[in-house]
């Protein structure tokens, strides 16, 4: 009788990783092997965008500057000075440890609210020029408090929401109620100024901060739904802002009904992008800046970039902001504390979301909101506050645990040594309080026991009886 053996079953082979996942893993390993990569990339991208912004403002403002002051360099020189001030703010923030900013965040938020209120007084200006009373003017300086408020609420929100339980939103001392209250006040004050684009941008920043703090998607959805309701009200109001929605729908259809009226700016922006083709018409050779494209150096500077530098120039700007968002979020994930995590993530979302909103409405994907392209558009206070915020983000990146260890072992990079930026220090971990030592006893009777209770009124003895 022959016994038949059962066929031998082989263990299933694990699925081989796909080429995409293997490539992602190699990129991640390559980034992890360079502890200073976040700090280096954030610093390099910010400095490159600031330099490109000066060049593009100089190119796009020549005609306007000559018509206003008989000099083609006046607006460019002013922008250069403000960028230098912004780089000083970037350097000062880079030298400051992130934890030292905790105490300043309350004062920054108070100052931001006071400035937003001051704009609504006769001190504010801009209603006649651009339709929104958003600036404070002090001599040659023009300050836009809403730009400062976006940075302040990011830093203050990171402080009060760090290490808080997002499931207890209604608890008074949990921080969420105070944050939502102040956020609603700030958005309302900006909306009262007439700057609906900046109010929408601040609402987006608030939603991102709540999301990063761990609030449920349902609560964030309530904030987003409130913003959508406000947009519907604006659309049905019949004001000039509702006309922007009509222009937006015309752009989606590929046909503008009123190219000499409400659609003039968007139509000219499209023509500028189309003239650029792939390689552009050349730096300084834009035709749109000769009073064809309104706000060529401000809101629609991305159209001038596309015209002069072509498709590759526009793609370069988009890539740089995408990389800034990637390395900013990577910094948030690798930060030392949750406070630094929230601050890095919120500041990254503040700048990157504003950039993509601006580029989206220039190419017709969103209605025109009037917000600037960070670090590229002409603007004094915007350049200073944005570069200062990026300095805080870079400071968080250089205080990552791996970055601190690398600098302590191999020294600071050349940039830090050239600009006198000291070596970062790791946070000191607070040691738990030592447990109380047990009281010493002899023969079961504590030495420190009260005399009256131990010996029934007899005179005190230093040691128990034998």
Coordinates of C-alpha atoms in Angstrom, one line a residue, residues 29-410:
X29 CA 15.8 58.0 3.4
X30 CA 17.8 60.6 1.5
X31 CA 16.1 63.5 3.3
X32 CA 16.4 61.8 6.7
X33 CA 20.2 61.3 6.1
X34 CA 20.6 65.1 5.9
X35 CA 19.6 66.6 9.2
X36 CA 19.9 70.3 8.0
X37 CA 17.9 69.8 4.8
X38 CA 14.7 71.5 6.1
X39 CA 16.6 74.6 7.4
X40 CA 18.7 74.8 4.2
X41 CA 15.8 74.5 1.8
X42 CA 13.5 76.9 3.7
X43 CA 16.2 79.5 3.9
X44 CA 17.2 79.1 0.3
X45 CA 13.7 79.2 -1.1
X46 CA 12.8 82.3 0.9
X47 CA 15.9 84.2 -0.1
X48 CA 15.5 83.3 -3.8
X49 CA 11.8 84.4 -3.8
X50 CA 12.7 87.7 -2.1
X51 CA 15.4 88.4 -4.7
X52 CA 13.1 87.4 -7.6
X53 CA 10.4 89.7 -6.2
X54 CA 12.7 92.7 -6.2
X55 CA 13.6 92.0 -9.9
X56 CA 10.0 91.5 -11.0
X57 CA 8.7 94.6 -9.2
X58 CA 11.5 96.6 -10.8
X59 CA 10.5 95.2 -14.2
X60 CA 6.7 95.6 -13.8
X61 CA 6.7 99.0 -12.2
X62 CA 8.9 101.0 -14.6
X63 CA 6.0 102.6 -16.6
X64 CA 3.9 103.4 -13.5
X65 CA 7.0 104.7 -11.6
X66 CA 8.0 107.0 -14.5
X67 CA 4.5 108.4 -14.8
X68 CA 4.3 109.1 -11.1
X69 CA 7.8 110.5 -10.4
X70 CA 9.7 110.8 -13.7
X71 CA 12.0 108.1 -12.5
X72 CA 11.7 104.4 -13.5
X73 CA 13.5 103.3 -10.3
X74 CA 11.4 105.0 -7.6
X75 CA 9.0 102.2 -6.8
X76 CA 11.7 99.6 -7.3
X77 CA 14.0 101.4 -4.8
X78 CA 11.2 101.6 -2.3
X79 CA 10.5 97.9 -2.7
X80 CA 14.2 97.1 -2.3
X81 CA 14.3 99.1 1.0
X82 CA 11.3 97.2 2.4
X83 CA 12.8 93.8 1.4
X84 CA 16.0 94.8 3.2
X85 CA 13.9 95.6 6.3
X86 CA 12.2 92.2 5.8
X87 CA 15.5 90.4 5.6
X88 CA 16.6 92.1 8.9
X89 CA 13.3 90.8 10.4
X90 CA 14.1 87.4 8.9
X91 CA 17.6 87.5 10.5
X92 CA 16.3 88.6 13.9
X93 CA 13.7 85.9 14.0
X94 CA 16.3 83.3 12.9
X95 CA 18.5 84.3 15.9
X96 CA 15.6 84.0 18.3
X97 CA 14.8 80.5 19.8
X98 CA 11.2 79.6 19.0
X99 CA 10.3 79.0 22.7
X100 CA 11.3 82.6 23.5
X101 CA 8.4 83.8 21.3
X102 CA 5.8 82.3 23.6
X103 CA 5.7 85.4 25.8
X104 CA 5.5 87.8 22.8
X105 CA 2.6 86.1 21.1
X106 CA 0.0 87.6 23.5
X107 CA 1.3 91.1 22.9
X108 CA 1.4 90.5 19.1
X109 CA -2.2 89.5 19.1
X110 CA -3.3 92.6 21.2
X111 CA -1.4 94.9 18.9
X112 CA -2.9 93.3 15.8
X113 CA -6.5 93.8 17.2
X114 CA -5.8 97.4 18.1
X115 CA -4.3 98.1 14.6
X116 CA -7.4 96.5 13.0
X117 CA -9.6 98.8 15.0
X118 CA -7.5 101.8 14.2
X119 CA -7.9 101.3 10.5
X120 CA -11.7 101.8 10.9
X121 CA -11.1 105.3 12.4
X122 CA -10.2 108.4 10.3
X123 CA -6.5 107.2 10.6
X124 CA -7.3 104.5 8.0
X125 CA -7.1 105.1 4.2
X126 CA -7.5 103.3 0.9
X127 CA -11.3 103.4 0.5
X128 CA -11.1 105.8 -2.4
X129 CA -8.1 104.2 -4.1
X130 CA -8.9 100.5 -4.1
X131 CA -12.3 100.2 -2.4
X132 CA -11.1 98.9 1.0
X133 CA -10.0 100.9 4.0
X134 CA -7.0 98.7 4.9
X135 CA -4.0 100.9 5.4
X136 CA -2.5 103.1 8.1
X137 CA -0.3 105.8 6.7
X138 CA 2.5 107.4 8.8
X139 CA 4.5 109.7 6.6
X140 CA 6.1 107.6 3.8
X141 CA 5.2 104.3 5.5
X142 CA 2.0 102.5 4.7
X143 CA 1.0 99.7 7.1
X144 CA -1.6 97.0 6.3
X145 CA -2.6 95.6 9.7
X146 CA -4.4 92.6 8.2
X147 CA -1.1 91.2 7.0
X148 CA 0.3 91.5 10.6
X149 CA -2.9 90.0 12.0
X150 CA -2.5 86.8 10.0
X151 CA 1.0 86.2 11.3
X152 CA 0.0 87.2 14.9
X153 CA -3.0 84.8 15.0
X154 CA -0.8 82.0 13.8
X155 CA 1.7 82.5 16.6
X156 CA -0.9 83.2 19.3
X157 CA -3.0 80.2 18.2
X158 CA 0.0 77.9 18.4
X159 CA 0.6 79.0 22.0
X160 CA -2.9 78.7 23.4
X161 CA -3.8 75.5 21.5
X162 CA -0.6 73.5 22.2
X163 CA -1.2 70.5 24.4
X164 CA -4.9 71.1 24.6
X165 CA -7.7 68.5 24.3
X166 CA -9.6 69.3 21.0
X167 CA -12.6 67.2 22.2
X168 CA -13.3 69.8 24.9
X169 CA -14.0 72.8 22.7
X170 CA -16.6 74.4 25.0
X171 CA -14.4 74.3 28.1
X172 CA -13.5 77.9 29.0
X173 CA -9.9 77.3 30.0
X174 CA -9.2 74.9 27.1
X175 CA -8.2 77.7 24.7
X176 CA -10.4 76.9 21.7
X177 CA -13.2 79.2 22.8
X178 CA -10.9 82.1 23.2
X179 CA -9.2 81.4 19.9
X180 CA -12.4 81.2 17.9
X181 CA -13.7 84.4 19.6
X182 CA -10.6 86.4 18.7
X183 CA -10.6 84.9 15.2
X184 CA -14.2 85.9 14.5
X185 CA -13.4 89.4 15.8
X186 CA -10.4 89.7 13.5
X187 CA -12.3 88.4 10.4
X188 CA -15.2 90.7 11.2
X189 CA -12.9 93.8 11.5
X190 CA -11.2 93.0 8.2
X191 CA -14.6 92.5 6.5
X192 CA -15.7 95.9 7.8
X193 CA -12.7 97.4 6.1
X194 CA -14.1 96.1 2.8
X195 CA -11.2 93.7 2.2
X196 CA -13.1 90.5 1.6
X197 CA -10.2 88.8 0.0
X198 CA -8.0 89.2 3.1
X199 CA -10.9 88.2 5.4
X200 CA -11.3 85.0 3.4
X201 CA -7.5 84.4 3.6
X202 CA -7.6 84.8 7.4
X203 CA -10.5 82.4 7.7
X204 CA -8.6 79.8 5.7
X205 CA -5.6 80.3 8.1
X206 CA -7.9 79.8 11.1
X207 CA -9.4 76.6 9.6
X208 CA -5.8 75.3 9.1
X209 CA -4.8 76.1 12.6
X210 CA -7.9 74.3 14.0
X211 CA -7.1 71.3 11.8
X212 CA -3.5 71.1 12.9
X213 CA -4.6 71.4 16.6
X214 CA -6.5 68.2 16.2
X215 CA -10.1 69.5 15.9
X216 CA -12.5 67.1 14.2
X217 CA -13.2 67.6 10.5
X218 CA -16.9 68.2 11.5
X219 CA -15.9 71.4 13.4
X220 CA -13.6 72.6 10.7
X221 CA -16.4 71.9 8.2
X222 CA -18.6 74.3 10.2
X223 CA -16.0 77.0 9.7
X224 CA -15.7 76.3 6.0
X225 CA -19.5 76.2 5.6
X226 CA -19.8 79.6 7.3
X227 CA -17.3 81.0 4.8
X228 CA -19.3 79.5 1.9
X229 CA -22.5 81.0 3.2
X230 CA -20.7 84.4 3.3
X231 CA -19.6 83.9 -0.3
X232 CA -23.2 83.2 -1.4
X233 CA -24.4 86.3 0.3
X234 CA -21.8 88.4 -1.5
X235 CA -22.7 86.8 -4.8
X236 CA -26.4 87.6 -4.3
X237 CA -25.7 91.2 -3.0
X238 CA -25.3 92.7 -6.4
X239 CA -22.2 94.7 -5.4
X240 CA -19.0 95.0 -7.4
X241 CA -17.7 91.9 -5.5
X242 CA -20.5 89.9 -6.9
X243 CA -19.4 91.0 -10.4
X244 CA -16.1 89.2 -9.7
X245 CA -18.0 86.0 -9.4
X246 CA -19.7 86.6 -12.8
X247 CA -16.2 87.2 -14.3
X248 CA -15.0 84.0 -12.7
X249 CA -17.8 82.0 -14.3
X250 CA -17.0 83.7 -17.6
X251 CA -13.4 82.6 -17.3
X252 CA -14.4 79.0 -16.7
X253 CA -16.5 79.1 -19.9
X254 CA -13.5 80.6 -21.7
X255 CA -15.4 83.7 -22.8
X256 CA -15.6 87.2 -21.2
X257 CA -18.7 89.2 -21.9
X258 CA -17.3 92.6 -20.9
X259 CA -13.6 92.8 -21.7
X260 CA -13.7 96.6 -21.4
X261 CA -15.5 96.7 -18.1
X262 CA -15.6 94.4 -15.1
X263 CA -13.6 91.7 -16.9
X264 CA -10.9 94.0 -18.1
X265 CA -8.2 93.0 -15.5
X266 CA -8.8 89.3 -15.7
X267 CA -8.8 89.4 -19.5
X268 CA -5.6 91.4 -19.7
X269 CA -4.0 88.9 -17.3
X270 CA -5.0 86.0 -19.6
X271 CA -3.5 87.9 -22.5
X272 CA -0.2 88.4 -20.6
X273 CA 0.1 84.7 -19.8
X274 CA -0.7 83.8 -23.4
X275 CA 2.0 86.2 -24.8
X276 CA 4.7 84.5 -22.7
X277 CA 4.4 81.1 -24.4
X278 CA 7.1 78.7 -23.1
X279 CA 10.2 80.8 -22.8
X280 CA 8.7 84.3 -22.4
X281 CA 9.2 87.6 -24.1
X282 CA 12.3 88.4 -22.0
X283 CA 12.9 90.1 -18.7
X284 CA 11.7 93.7 -18.8
X285 CA 10.0 93.3 -22.1
X286 CA 6.4 92.9 -20.9
X287 CA 3.8 94.9 -22.8
X288 CA 1.1 94.5 -20.2
X289 CA 2.9 96.8 -17.7
X290 CA 2.4 99.7 -20.1
X291 CA -1.0 100.5 -18.4
X292 CA -2.8 97.6 -20.0
X293 CA -2.8 95.4 -16.9
X294 CA -4.1 97.1 -13.7
X295 CA -2.0 96.3 -10.6
X296 CA 0.7 94.6 -12.6
X297 CA 3.2 95.0 -9.8
X298 CA 0.8 93.9 -7.0
X299 CA -2.1 91.5 -7.5
X300 CA -1.3 90.4 -11.0
X301 CA 2.5 90.1 -10.9
X302 CA 2.3 86.4 -11.6
X303 CA 0.8 87.3 -15.0
X304 CA 3.9 89.5 -15.7
X305 CA 6.2 86.6 -14.6
X306 CA 4.4 84.4 -17.0
X307 CA 4.7 86.9 -19.8
X308 CA 8.4 87.8 -19.3
X309 CA 9.7 84.4 -18.1
X310 CA 7.2 82.2 -19.9
X311 CA 5.8 78.8 -18.8
X312 CA 9.0 77.7 -17.2
X313 CA 9.1 80.9 -15.1
X314 CA 5.6 80.4 -13.8
X315 CA 6.2 76.7 -13.2
X316 CA 9.4 77.6 -11.2
X317 CA 7.4 79.9 -8.9
X318 CA 4.7 77.3 -8.4
X319 CA 7.4 74.6 -7.6
X320 CA 9.1 76.9 -5.2
X321 CA 6.0 77.5 -3.2
X322 CA 5.1 73.8 -3.3
X323 CA 8.6 73.0 -1.9
X324 CA 8.2 75.7 0.8
X325 CA 5.0 74.0 1.8
X326 CA 6.5 70.5 1.8
X327 CA 9.6 71.5 3.9
X328 CA 7.5 73.7 6.2
X329 CA 5.2 70.8 7.0
X330 CA 8.1 68.5 7.4
X331 CA 9.6 70.9 9.9
X332 CA 6.3 70.9 11.8
X333 CA 6.4 67.1 12.0
X334 CA 10.0 67.0 13.3
X335 CA 9.8 69.9 15.7
X336 CA 10.7 69.6 19.4
X337 CA 7.4 70.5 21.0
X338 CA 3.7 70.7 19.9
X339 CA 3.9 74.5 20.2
X340 CA 6.7 74.6 17.6
X341 CA 4.7 72.1 15.5
X342 CA 1.6 74.2 15.5
X343 CA 3.5 77.4 14.8
X344 CA 5.5 76.0 11.9
X345 CA 2.4 74.4 10.3
X346 CA 0.3 77.5 10.7
X347 CA 2.9 79.9 9.4
X348 CA 3.5 77.6 6.4
X349 CA -0.2 77.4 5.7
X350 CA -0.5 81.2 6.0
X351 CA 2.1 82.0 3.3
X352 CA 1.6 79.0 0.9
X353 CA -2.2 79.2 0.9
X354 CA -2.0 82.9 0.1
X355 CA 0.4 82.2 -2.7
X356 CA -1.8 79.6 -4.4
X357 CA -5.0 81.6 -3.9
X358 CA -3.2 84.5 -5.8
X359 CA -1.9 82.3 -8.6
X360 CA -5.3 80.5 -8.9
X361 CA -7.3 83.7 -9.5
X362 CA -4.7 85.0 -12.0
X363 CA -5.1 81.9 -14.1
X364 CA -8.9 81.9 -13.6
X365 CA -9.4 79.0 -11.2
X366 CA -10.7 81.3 -8.4
X367 CA -12.5 84.7 -8.4
X368 CA -10.2 87.7 -8.1
X369 CA -9.7 88.4 -4.4
X370 CA -7.1 91.1 -4.4
X371 CA -4.6 89.4 -2.1
X372 CA -0.9 89.7 -3.0
X373 CA 1.6 87.1 -4.0
X374 CA 3.9 86.7 -0.9
X375 CA 7.5 87.9 -1.3
X376 CA 6.9 88.7 -5.0
X377 CA 4.3 91.4 -5.2
X378 CA 5.1 95.0 -4.4
X379 CA 4.2 95.9 -0.8
X380 CA 6.0 97.3 2.2
X381 CA 4.4 95.8 5.2
X382 CA 3.6 92.6 3.4
X383 CA 7.3 92.0 2.6
X384 CA 8.4 92.8 6.2
X385 CA 5.8 90.6 7.9
X386 CA 6.1 87.7 5.5
X387 CA 9.9 87.5 5.7
X388 CA 9.7 87.8 9.5
X389 CA 7.3 84.9 9.6
X390 CA 9.5 82.8 7.4
X391 CA 12.4 83.6 9.8
X392 CA 10.4 82.1 12.6
X393 CA 9.7 79.0 10.4
X394 CA 13.4 78.7 9.6
X395 CA 14.3 79.1 13.3
X396 CA 12.0 76.1 14.1
X397 CA 13.7 74.1 11.4
X398 CA 17.2 74.8 12.8
X399 CA 16.0 73.8 16.2
X400 CA 14.9 70.3 15.1
X401 CA 16.6 67.6 17.4
X402 CA 18.6 66.2 14.5
X403 CA 19.7 69.6 13.3
X404 CA 20.8 70.6 16.9
X405 CA 22.8 67.3 17.2
X406 CA 24.4 67.9 13.8
X407 CA 25.5 71.4 14.6
X408 CA 26.9 70.4 18.0
X409 CA 28.9 67.6 16.4
X410 CA 30.0 69.1 13.1

